[in-house]
């Protein structure tokens, strides 16, 4: 069943569901770009770190710390002949936006990429958490979602794509090597196709409000939209 939203579906952001959405989206983005970027290759990479979580024993009530290994996946476009990383594509997880080891690790990686000759694409389809640093001109409020396309030769400037729940997810260019045509990533189509293909309509309850809560004006729009 098709998604009822014109762009990003806020119900997919729910903890416990987003993890599956994230994994499937990473693969779908790689598949969508694979033929467009030849003779370069796009690969699914991962970073692993340990996050400490507090827990309380049920018997003696003593606090303990449980280490949890976290794996986060992202994409790299590489030059086949040299192995050089041309572009990094990150699809943010909630751990990247909440205070803690996940955000610390991600911010370090982000700074390393932005200080290099590698292009950087950051896709944020989560309303929860604190957005990563980005200076935006002529914007009176924070958008629901945003995408950054940072070309190495244009830094510190970058293209920012800001959009809200009632809007389609914009198609974005993916920078490659100098002189090469930038392929377009059809994110809205990818998100919609994935929703239908993965059967996410069976995993959400549209009778309940999405998590996290919507802004008042967006909640009003959603009620009217879903009632149509």
PDB file of C-alpha atoms in Angstrom:
ATOM      1  CA  UNK A   1       0.000   0.000   0.000  1.00  0.00           C
ATOM      2  CA  UNK A   2       1.405   3.459  -0.921  1.00  0.00           C
ATOM      3  CA  UNK A   3       2.383   5.924   1.779  1.00  0.00           C
ATOM      4  CA  UNK A   4      -0.301   8.564   2.442  1.00  0.00           C
ATOM      5  CA  UNK A   5       2.277  11.359   2.721  1.00  0.00           C
ATOM      6  CA  UNK A   6       3.684  13.405  -0.176  1.00  0.00           C
ATOM      7  CA  UNK A   7       7.234  13.089   1.162  1.00  0.00           C
ATOM      8  CA  UNK A   8       8.755  11.673   4.330  1.00  0.00           C
ATOM      9  CA  UNK A   9       6.348   9.663   6.480  1.00  0.00           C
ATOM     10  CA  UNK A  10       6.793  10.788  10.125  1.00  0.00           C
ATOM     11  CA  UNK A  11       5.513   7.452  11.414  1.00  0.00           C
ATOM     12  CA  UNK A  12       8.666   5.775  10.100  1.00  0.00           C
ATOM     13  CA  UNK A  13      10.746   7.723  12.642  1.00  0.00           C
ATOM     14  CA  UNK A  14       9.473   5.662  15.569  1.00  0.00           C
ATOM     15  CA  UNK A  15      12.175   3.985  17.643  1.00  0.00           C
ATOM     16  CA  UNK A  16      12.195   0.285  16.858  1.00  0.00           C
ATOM     17  CA  UNK A  17      11.028   0.889  13.289  1.00  0.00           C
ATOM     18  CA  UNK A  18      13.529   3.497  12.109  1.00  0.00           C
ATOM     19  CA  UNK A  19      16.411   1.058  12.518  1.00  0.00           C
ATOM     20  CA  UNK A  20      14.866  -1.172   9.847  1.00  0.00           C
ATOM     21  CA  UNK A  21      14.007   1.829   7.665  1.00  0.00           C
ATOM     22  CA  UNK A  22      17.582   3.121   7.960  1.00  0.00           C
ATOM     23  CA  UNK A  23      19.135  -0.179   6.867  1.00  0.00           C
ATOM     24  CA  UNK A  24      16.795  -0.563   3.915  1.00  0.00           C
ATOM     25  CA  UNK A  25      17.211   3.056   2.832  1.00  0.00           C
ATOM     26  CA  UNK A  26      21.000   2.780   2.824  1.00  0.00           C
ATOM     27  CA  UNK A  27      20.815  -0.190   0.448  1.00  0.00           C
ATOM     28  CA  UNK A  28      18.123   1.451  -1.705  1.00  0.00           C
ATOM     29  CA  UNK A  29      20.218   4.628  -2.097  1.00  0.00           C
ATOM     30  CA  UNK A  30      23.249   2.557  -3.078  1.00  0.00           C
ATOM     31  CA  UNK A  31      21.185   0.653  -5.652  1.00  0.00           C
ATOM     32  CA  UNK A  32      19.731   3.862  -7.081  1.00  0.00           C
ATOM     33  CA  UNK A  33      23.186   5.392  -7.582  1.00  0.00           C
ATOM     34  CA  UNK A  34      25.095   2.287  -8.645  1.00  0.00           C
ATOM     35  CA  UNK A  35      24.563   2.518 -12.395  1.00  0.00           C
ATOM     36  CA  UNK A  36      24.617   6.320 -12.458  1.00  0.00           C
ATOM     37  CA  UNK A  37      28.135   6.651 -11.053  1.00  0.00           C
ATOM     38  CA  UNK A  38      29.959   4.073 -13.165  1.00  0.00           C
ATOM     39  CA  UNK A  39      32.919   3.588 -13.519  1.00  0.00           C
ATOM     40  CA  UNK A  40      33.002   4.496  -9.800  1.00  0.00           C
ATOM     41  CA  UNK A  41      31.582   2.127  -7.161  1.00  0.00           C
ATOM     42  CA  UNK A  42      29.395   2.773  -4.169  1.00  0.00           C
ATOM     43  CA  UNK A  43      29.868   0.595  -1.097  1.00  0.00           C
ATOM     44  CA  UNK A  44      28.080   0.141   2.221  1.00  0.00           C
ATOM     45  CA  UNK A  45      30.546   0.853   5.034  1.00  0.00           C
ATOM     46  CA  UNK A  46      30.150   0.693   8.796  1.00  0.00           C
ATOM     47  CA  UNK A  47      31.589   2.149  11.980  1.00  0.00           C
ATOM     48  CA  UNK A  48      31.375   0.339  15.281  1.00  0.00           C
ATOM     49  CA  UNK A  49      31.626   1.828  18.759  1.00  0.00           C
ATOM     50  CA  UNK A  50      30.718   0.853  22.301  1.00  0.00           C
ATOM     51  CA  UNK A  51      28.007   2.755  24.152  1.00  0.00           C
ATOM     52  CA  UNK A  52      27.606   2.389  27.898  1.00  0.00           C
ATOM     53  CA  UNK A  53      24.084   2.135  29.282  1.00  0.00           C
ATOM     54  CA  UNK A  54      23.104   2.188  32.939  1.00  0.00           C
ATOM     55  CA  UNK A  55      21.013  -0.667  34.267  1.00  0.00           C
ATOM     56  CA  UNK A  56      19.631  -1.592  37.685  1.00  0.00           C
ATOM     57  CA  UNK A  57      19.601  -5.147  38.989  1.00  0.00           C
ATOM     58  CA  UNK A  58      16.144  -6.322  40.071  1.00  0.00           C
ATOM     59  CA  UNK A  59      17.348  -8.186  43.167  1.00  0.00           C
ATOM     60  CA  UNK A  60      19.790  -5.947  44.998  1.00  0.00           C
ATOM     61  CA  UNK A  61      18.960  -2.651  43.284  1.00  0.00           C
ATOM     62  CA  UNK A  62      22.615  -2.042  42.563  1.00  0.00           C
ATOM     63  CA  UNK A  63      23.359   0.100  39.535  1.00  0.00           C
ATOM     64  CA  UNK A  64      25.523  -1.372  36.793  1.00  0.00           C
ATOM     65  CA  UNK A  65      26.852  -0.281  33.423  1.00  0.00           C
ATOM     66  CA  UNK A  66      26.224  -2.500  30.411  1.00  0.00           C
ATOM     67  CA  UNK A  67      28.365  -2.002  27.299  1.00  0.00           C
ATOM     68  CA  UNK A  68      26.454  -2.142  24.014  1.00  0.00           C
ATOM     69  CA  UNK A  69      28.162  -2.459  20.647  1.00  0.00           C
ATOM     70  CA  UNK A  70      26.578  -0.150  18.076  1.00  0.00           C
ATOM     71  CA  UNK A  71      26.999  -0.492  14.313  1.00  0.00           C
ATOM     72  CA  UNK A  72      26.152   2.421  12.009  1.00  0.00           C
ATOM     73  CA  UNK A  73      26.156   2.120   8.234  1.00  0.00           C
ATOM     74  CA  UNK A  74      26.936   4.764   5.648  1.00  0.00           C
ATOM     75  CA  UNK A  75      27.942   4.928   1.975  1.00  0.00           C
ATOM     76  CA  UNK A  76      31.175   5.702   0.167  1.00  0.00           C
ATOM     77  CA  UNK A  77      31.696   6.383  -3.520  1.00  0.00           C
ATOM     78  CA  UNK A  78      35.209   5.349  -4.542  1.00  0.00           C
ATOM     79  CA  UNK A  79      37.390   5.708  -7.600  1.00  0.00           C
ATOM     80  CA  UNK A  80      37.975   2.124  -8.736  1.00  0.00           C
ATOM     81  CA  UNK A  81      41.482   2.681 -10.110  1.00  0.00           C
ATOM     82  CA  UNK A  82      42.918   4.518  -7.077  1.00  0.00           C
ATOM     83  CA  UNK A  83      40.627   3.439  -4.233  1.00  0.00           C
ATOM     84  CA  UNK A  84      40.202   7.116  -3.298  1.00  0.00           C
ATOM     85  CA  UNK A  85      36.990   8.051  -1.500  1.00  0.00           C
ATOM     86  CA  UNK A  86      35.213  10.620  -3.660  1.00  0.00           C
ATOM     87  CA  UNK A  87      31.987  11.114  -1.704  1.00  0.00           C
ATOM     88  CA  UNK A  88      30.635  10.084   1.696  1.00  0.00           C
ATOM     89  CA  UNK A  89      26.853   9.786   2.107  1.00  0.00           C
ATOM     90  CA  UNK A  90      25.465   9.697   5.649  1.00  0.00           C
ATOM     91  CA  UNK A  91      21.861   8.897   6.578  1.00  0.00           C
ATOM     92  CA  UNK A  92      21.550  10.025  10.188  1.00  0.00           C
ATOM     93  CA  UNK A  93      20.538   7.695  12.995  1.00  0.00           C
ATOM     94  CA  UNK A  94      18.951   8.931  16.218  1.00  0.00           C
ATOM     95  CA  UNK A  95      22.203   8.197  18.065  1.00  0.00           C
ATOM     96  CA  UNK A  96      23.926  10.763  15.823  1.00  0.00           C
ATOM     97  CA  UNK A  97      21.547  13.483  17.054  1.00  0.00           C
ATOM     98  CA  UNK A  98      21.336  12.694  20.788  1.00  0.00           C
ATOM     99  CA  UNK A  99      23.975  13.611  23.347  1.00  0.00           C
ATOM    100  CA  UNK A 100      26.311  10.709  23.942  1.00  0.00           C
ATOM    101  CA  UNK A 101      28.987   8.549  22.374  1.00  0.00           C
ATOM    102  CA  UNK A 102      27.092   8.144  19.091  1.00  0.00           C
ATOM    103  CA  UNK A 103      26.962  11.871  18.474  1.00  0.00           C
ATOM    104  CA  UNK A 104      30.561  12.353  19.612  1.00  0.00           C
ATOM    105  CA  UNK A 105      31.808   9.682  17.216  1.00  0.00           C
ATOM    106  CA  UNK A 106      29.748  11.082  14.372  1.00  0.00           C
ATOM    107  CA  UNK A 107      30.827  14.693  14.925  1.00  0.00           C
ATOM    108  CA  UNK A 108      34.474  13.642  14.822  1.00  0.00           C
ATOM    109  CA  UNK A 109      33.949  11.750  11.579  1.00  0.00           C
ATOM    110  CA  UNK A 110      31.986  14.681  10.129  1.00  0.00           C
ATOM    111  CA  UNK A 111      34.791  17.128  10.897  1.00  0.00           C
ATOM    112  CA  UNK A 112      37.383  14.817   9.336  1.00  0.00           C
ATOM    113  CA  UNK A 113      35.426  14.573   6.104  1.00  0.00           C
ATOM    114  CA  UNK A 114      34.746  18.313   5.962  1.00  0.00           C
ATOM    115  CA  UNK A 115      38.470  18.974   6.413  1.00  0.00           C
ATOM    116  CA  UNK A 116      39.377  16.651   3.542  1.00  0.00           C
ATOM    117  CA  UNK A 117      39.017  16.668  -0.246  1.00  0.00           C
ATOM    118  CA  UNK A 118      36.045  14.307  -0.009  1.00  0.00           C
ATOM    119  CA  UNK A 119      32.541  15.495  -0.883  1.00  0.00           C
ATOM    120  CA  UNK A 120      29.931  15.047   1.837  1.00  0.00           C
ATOM    121  CA  UNK A 121      26.182  14.388   1.690  1.00  0.00           C
ATOM    122  CA  UNK A 122      24.246  14.334   4.978  1.00  0.00           C
ATOM    123  CA  UNK A 123      20.600  13.232   4.959  1.00  0.00           C
ATOM    124  CA  UNK A 124      18.579  13.992   8.093  1.00  0.00           C
ATOM    125  CA  UNK A 125      15.084  12.459   8.019  1.00  0.00           C
ATOM    126  CA  UNK A 126      14.600  12.501  11.796  1.00  0.00           C
ATOM    127  CA  UNK A 127      12.834  15.246  13.755  1.00  0.00           C
ATOM    128  CA  UNK A 128      14.050  14.003  17.142  1.00  0.00           C
ATOM    129  CA  UNK A 129      17.341  15.058  18.658  1.00  0.00           C
ATOM    130  CA  UNK A 130      19.537  18.086  18.102  1.00  0.00           C
ATOM    131  CA  UNK A 131      20.389  18.904  14.465  1.00  0.00           C
ATOM    132  CA  UNK A 132      24.063  18.879  13.532  1.00  0.00           C
ATOM    133  CA  UNK A 133      25.719  22.320  13.286  1.00  0.00           C
ATOM    134  CA  UNK A 134      24.895  24.214  10.112  1.00  0.00           C
ATOM    135  CA  UNK A 135      24.529  27.951   9.561  1.00  0.00           C
ATOM    136  CA  UNK A 136      21.453  28.700   7.467  1.00  0.00           C
ATOM    137  CA  UNK A 137      20.682  32.138   6.095  1.00  0.00           C
ATOM    138  CA  UNK A 138      17.180  33.503   5.610  1.00  0.00           C
ATOM    139  CA  UNK A 139      15.367  30.781   7.571  1.00  0.00           C
ATOM    140  CA  UNK A 140      13.079  31.887  10.366  1.00  0.00           C
ATOM    141  CA  UNK A 141      12.604  28.469  11.984  1.00  0.00           C
ATOM    142  CA  UNK A 142      13.977  24.953  12.079  1.00  0.00           C
ATOM    143  CA  UNK A 143      12.661  22.683   9.330  1.00  0.00           C
ATOM    144  CA  UNK A 144      11.384  19.170   9.957  1.00  0.00           C
ATOM    145  CA  UNK A 145      14.071  17.623   7.779  1.00  0.00           C
ATOM    146  CA  UNK A 146      17.201  18.711   5.954  1.00  0.00           C
ATOM    147  CA  UNK A 147      19.897  17.524   3.589  1.00  0.00           C
ATOM    148  CA  UNK A 148      23.382  18.991   3.180  1.00  0.00           C
ATOM    149  CA  UNK A 149      25.458  18.632   0.007  1.00  0.00           C
ATOM    150  CA  UNK A 150      29.004  19.820   0.697  1.00  0.00           C
ATOM    151  CA  UNK A 151      31.346  19.873  -2.301  1.00  0.00           C
ATOM    152  CA  UNK A 152      34.967  19.897  -1.206  1.00  0.00           C
ATOM    153  CA  UNK A 153      35.923  22.724  -3.581  1.00  0.00           C
ATOM    154  CA  UNK A 154      33.076  24.977  -2.351  1.00  0.00           C
ATOM    155  CA  UNK A 155      33.707  24.734   1.387  1.00  0.00           C
ATOM    156  CA  UNK A 156      32.887  26.265   3.785  1.00  0.00           C
ATOM    157  CA  UNK A 157      29.747  26.848   1.712  1.00  0.00           C
ATOM    158  CA  UNK A 158      27.309  23.992   1.127  1.00  0.00           C
ATOM    159  CA  UNK A 159      23.881  23.496  -0.419  1.00  0.00           C
ATOM    160  CA  UNK A 160      21.101  22.996   2.134  1.00  0.00           C
ATOM    161  CA  UNK A 161      17.759  21.408   1.249  1.00  0.00           C
ATOM    162  CA  UNK A 162      15.178  22.162   3.954  1.00  0.00           C
ATOM    163  CA  UNK A 163      11.712  20.639   3.841  1.00  0.00           C
ATOM    164  CA  UNK A 164       8.758  19.800   6.051  1.00  0.00           C
ATOM    165  CA  UNK A 165       6.336  16.893   6.342  1.00  0.00           C
ATOM    166  CA  UNK A 166       3.763  18.305   3.852  1.00  0.00           C
ATOM    167  CA  UNK A 167       6.476  18.601   1.171  1.00  0.00           C
ATOM    168  CA  UNK A 168       8.102  15.980  -1.084  1.00  0.00           C
ATOM    169  CA  UNK A 169      11.649  14.964  -0.248  1.00  0.00           C
ATOM    170  CA  UNK A 170      13.798  16.861  -2.768  1.00  0.00           C
ATOM    171  CA  UNK A 171      15.944  15.118  -5.336  1.00  0.00           C
ATOM    172  CA  UNK A 172      19.575  15.981  -4.660  1.00  0.00           C
ATOM    173  CA  UNK A 173      22.747  16.036  -6.755  1.00  0.00           C
ATOM    174  CA  UNK A 174      25.599  13.755  -5.710  1.00  0.00           C
ATOM    175  CA  UNK A 175      29.011  15.338  -6.399  1.00  0.00           C
ATOM    176  CA  UNK A 176      31.690  13.256  -8.079  1.00  0.00           C
ATOM    177  CA  UNK A 177      35.105  14.096  -9.505  1.00  0.00           C
ATOM    178  CA  UNK A 178      35.758  17.421 -11.186  1.00  0.00           C
ATOM    179  CA  UNK A 179      34.159  17.648 -14.626  1.00  0.00           C
ATOM    180  CA  UNK A 180      31.858  14.658 -14.100  1.00  0.00           C
ATOM    181  CA  UNK A 181      28.089  15.018 -14.304  1.00  0.00           C
ATOM    182  CA  UNK A 182      26.453  14.899 -10.897  1.00  0.00           C
ATOM    183  CA  UNK A 183      23.783  12.171 -10.789  1.00  0.00           C
ATOM    184  CA  UNK A 184      20.439  12.985  -9.209  1.00  0.00           C
ATOM    185  CA  UNK A 185      19.358  10.956  -6.208  1.00  0.00           C
ATOM    186  CA  UNK A 186      15.529  10.526  -6.395  1.00  0.00           C
ATOM    187  CA  UNK A 187      15.015  10.364  -2.640  1.00  0.00           C
ATOM    188  CA  UNK A 188      11.267  10.923  -2.658  1.00  0.00           C
ATOM    189  CA  UNK A 189      10.729   8.034  -5.038  1.00  0.00           C
ATOM    190  CA  UNK A 190      13.114   5.860  -3.023  1.00  0.00           C
ATOM    191  CA  UNK A 191      11.273   6.573   0.246  1.00  0.00           C
ATOM    192  CA  UNK A 192       7.867   5.918  -1.341  1.00  0.00           C
ATOM    193  CA  UNK A 193       8.936   2.733  -3.106  1.00  0.00           C
ATOM    194  CA  UNK A 194      10.506   1.418   0.094  1.00  0.00           C
ATOM    195  CA  UNK A 195       7.354   2.091   2.137  1.00  0.00           C
ATOM    196  CA  UNK A 196       5.298   0.064  -0.320  1.00  0.00           C
ATOM    197  CA  UNK A 197       7.854  -2.698  -0.866  1.00  0.00           C
ATOM    198  CA  UNK A 198       8.593  -3.204   2.854  1.00  0.00           C
ATOM    199  CA  UNK A 199       4.920  -3.212   3.890  1.00  0.00           C
ATOM    200  CA  UNK A 200       5.368  -0.420   6.411  1.00  0.00           C
ATOM    201  CA  UNK A 201       1.627   0.270   6.327  1.00  0.00           C
ATOM    202  CA  UNK A 202       1.342  -2.896   8.455  1.00  0.00           C
ATOM    203  CA  UNK A 203       3.811  -1.527  11.014  1.00  0.00           C
ATOM    204  CA  UNK A 204       2.224   1.862  11.747  1.00  0.00           C
ATOM    205  CA  UNK A 205      -1.019   2.932  13.424  1.00  0.00           C
ATOM    206  CA  UNK A 206      -2.393   6.101  11.865  1.00  0.00           C
ATOM    207  CA  UNK A 207      -4.953   6.347  14.661  1.00  0.00           C
ATOM    208  CA  UNK A 208      -2.119   7.311  17.013  1.00  0.00           C
ATOM    209  CA  UNK A 209       0.073  10.445  16.816  1.00  0.00           C
ATOM    210  CA  UNK A 210       3.586   9.933  15.412  1.00  0.00           C
ATOM    211  CA  UNK A 211       6.701  10.024  17.574  1.00  0.00           C
ATOM    212  CA  UNK A 212       8.097  12.551  18.287  1.00  0.00           C
ATOM    213  CA  UNK A 213       5.034  14.848  18.430  1.00  0.00           C
ATOM    214  CA  UNK A 214       4.321  17.169  15.514  1.00  0.00           C
ATOM    215  CA  UNK A 215       4.249  20.952  15.629  1.00  0.00           C
ATOM    216  CA  UNK A 216       0.704  22.254  16.080  1.00  0.00           C
ATOM    217  CA  UNK A 217       0.324  23.495  12.512  1.00  0.00           C
ATOM    218  CA  UNK A 218       1.709  20.259  11.074  1.00  0.00           C
ATOM    219  CA  UNK A 219      -0.559  18.160  13.300  1.00  0.00           C
ATOM    220  CA  UNK A 220      -3.577  20.088  11.999  1.00  0.00           C
ATOM    221  CA  UNK A 221      -2.433  19.587   8.405  1.00  0.00           C
ATOM    222  CA  UNK A 222      -1.897  15.860   8.979  1.00  0.00           C
ATOM    223  CA  UNK A 223      -5.345  15.318  10.460  1.00  0.00           C
ATOM    224  CA  UNK A 224      -6.940  17.001   7.471  1.00  0.00           C
ATOM    225  CA  UNK A 225      -4.694  15.186   5.015  1.00  0.00           C
ATOM    226  CA  UNK A 226      -5.295  11.691   6.434  1.00  0.00           C
ATOM    227  CA  UNK A 227      -9.054  12.359   6.586  1.00  0.00           C
ATOM    228  CA  UNK A 228      -9.249  12.937   2.836  1.00  0.00           C
TER     229      UNK A 228
END
